[in-house]
DNA sequence: CGTACTTTTGAATCGCATCAAATCTGGTGG
DNA sequence: CCACCAGATTTGATGCGATTCAAAAGTACG
């Protein structure tokens, strides 16, 4: 079995993912918990939008296949909403999939929209969420505009890490995809940066120097 | 003189930029019109956020300078809001500049936030705006993830144009920057695509075949 | 203990960036 | 109207860096 619906325990959900705490009571009653293994599709391009996804733990991604068959990562959500823009769409414009065992809350779109209308706090939180996503995407665009692998790596550590230190929450191979690089280029550049003393690599901990 | 404040004529403003029509009456009274020449800075990184910018006609951009001195285009607004995410920030994270003679409405942030709280229609329009921006940015990320110049060009025409036909509203040189390419690479690739019969180039009109 | 996947290294190739320079364009002022 | 200038467009040559293909070694997991 690839996924399962389990009973909801709000205090622990909120502890795992604070954003869940912003969901109004009325909407909570319509939420369903979804526990999925790795590589479980949540929706596919063209599917009608039925619910909003909140990643509680684990990771879910929006992906699209390029014409040459390579996979482009459009969003990587580790805790927080997935596919925020789908709230305004009829059907999905890309695929969504889990990359590891993941717990998700699903919220019916109609009830979600109603809750946004009625609850000023929830609404404000949602607007912040959208804004944060815009900033994140701009950073990603800026990064992809850099044309050397080393620059993209440094940029990622600076913008996603804290004080020049980043703990990597994914395989290097999939990080390479997120950086728009081949995994070989990433491995080689990491090594070179380390040997040049620009970067300190220690397992999943990366630090610029 | 680089810029001027002029009296407001709402009907014509709304005709030029429909988004202006969504602004509630109360907020309109606080709006100021700004007419700027090309290459006029609207704000700089670090400046405190005092107002929201709505581009009525012309073009304004968010830009940031990369460490190597090259200019990265974070947003290009031709009609519509600029720097939506600034509404939630204290100070700007990038520079804004006009690229041609441009008419802008400026709306004080405090009044803007208040209007969002009070007016459900305006609020809903603003959320749509944020969502649209997210989709646009995802498309841009997807495009920058493509590693051939031809693929980026095709992707741009498909996603920004209509039915495979695009009218370019900027110089090719600055389009190149938006595509994350050197202008030489863009010129050469356009020519090659045309000679290969993949693309039809006619002045500012580009069509995929 | 086998299988799938990631990590790592090597070698060859290709496309883009870069530097250079000529031409073309639109706009300004004499 | 013409000279002039700044910027855009175009072409050429060169080098680097990333992609690609290949293959080996390491690792996690059932």
XYZ file of C-alpha atoms in Angstrom, chain B residues 94-191:
98
model
C 16.651 44.874 -4.697
C 16.710 47.946 -6.936
C 13.870 49.186 -9.133
C 14.273 51.237 -12.264
C 12.260 52.324 -15.284
C 13.499 51.219 -18.690
C 11.417 53.608 -20.796
C 9.185 56.644 -20.153
C 6.759 55.243 -17.609
C 3.646 56.261 -15.697
C 3.304 54.847 -12.205
C 0.782 55.054 -9.384
C 2.249 55.026 -5.902
C 0.092 53.872 -2.989
C 1.196 54.306 0.639
C 1.743 50.868 2.218
C -0.219 51.534 5.405
C -3.301 52.595 3.477
C -2.763 49.698 1.094
C -2.730 47.175 3.941
C -5.808 48.771 5.472
C -7.642 48.587 2.154
C -6.800 44.889 1.889
C -8.342 44.322 5.313
C -11.491 46.221 4.534
C -12.309 45.541 0.924
C -13.032 41.888 0.008
C -12.952 42.529 -3.727
C -9.649 44.342 -3.627
C -8.257 41.628 -1.382
C -9.321 38.910 -3.719
C -7.806 40.743 -6.662
C -4.555 41.161 -4.756
C -4.423 37.464 -3.962
C -4.961 36.671 -7.630
C -2.158 39.033 -8.438
C 0.209 37.273 -6.034
C -0.803 33.906 -7.418
C -0.257 35.031 -10.979
C 3.183 36.282 -10.053
C 4.022 32.904 -8.524
C 3.017 31.151 -11.703
C 5.031 33.542 -13.794
C 8.088 33.019 -11.615
C 7.736 29.243 -11.781
C 7.650 29.493 -15.557
C 10.778 31.628 -15.441
C 12.553 29.108 -13.207
C 11.530 26.290 -15.489
C 12.872 28.236 -18.448
C 16.198 29.009 -16.780
C 16.551 25.314 -15.989
C 16.699 24.547 -19.692
C 20.300 24.544 -20.766
C 20.103 25.334 -24.428
C 19.455 28.795 -25.796
C 16.966 27.467 -28.356
C 14.910 25.706 -25.675
C 14.713 28.876 -23.590
C 13.603 30.908 -26.575
C 10.903 28.398 -27.518
C 9.752 28.144 -23.919
C 9.497 31.924 -23.678
C 7.438 32.196 -26.840
C 5.171 29.369 -25.727
C 4.587 30.699 -22.240
C 4.619 34.472 -22.800
C 3.172 34.614 -26.272
C -0.228 33.537 -27.561
C -0.637 30.553 -29.859
C 3.063 30.380 -30.522
C 3.259 34.024 -31.524
C 5.055 36.605 -29.433
C 5.440 40.338 -29.818
C 8.633 41.388 -28.136
C 8.290 44.486 -25.960
C 11.970 45.053 -25.286
C 15.305 45.126 -27.021
C 16.826 41.759 -27.851
C 19.742 42.638 -25.687
C 17.604 42.964 -22.592
C 15.563 39.931 -23.620
C 18.838 38.034 -23.579
C 19.394 39.108 -19.986
C 15.903 37.942 -19.076
C 16.634 34.581 -20.691
C 19.900 34.306 -18.792
C 21.914 34.377 -22.018
C 24.580 36.618 -23.478
C 23.138 38.837 -26.180
C 25.481 37.299 -28.747
C 24.162 33.831 -27.988
C 20.604 35.080 -28.413
C 21.297 36.755 -31.766
C 23.079 33.718 -33.109
C 20.481 31.268 -31.883
C 17.606 33.305 -33.323
C 19.329 33.338 -36.669
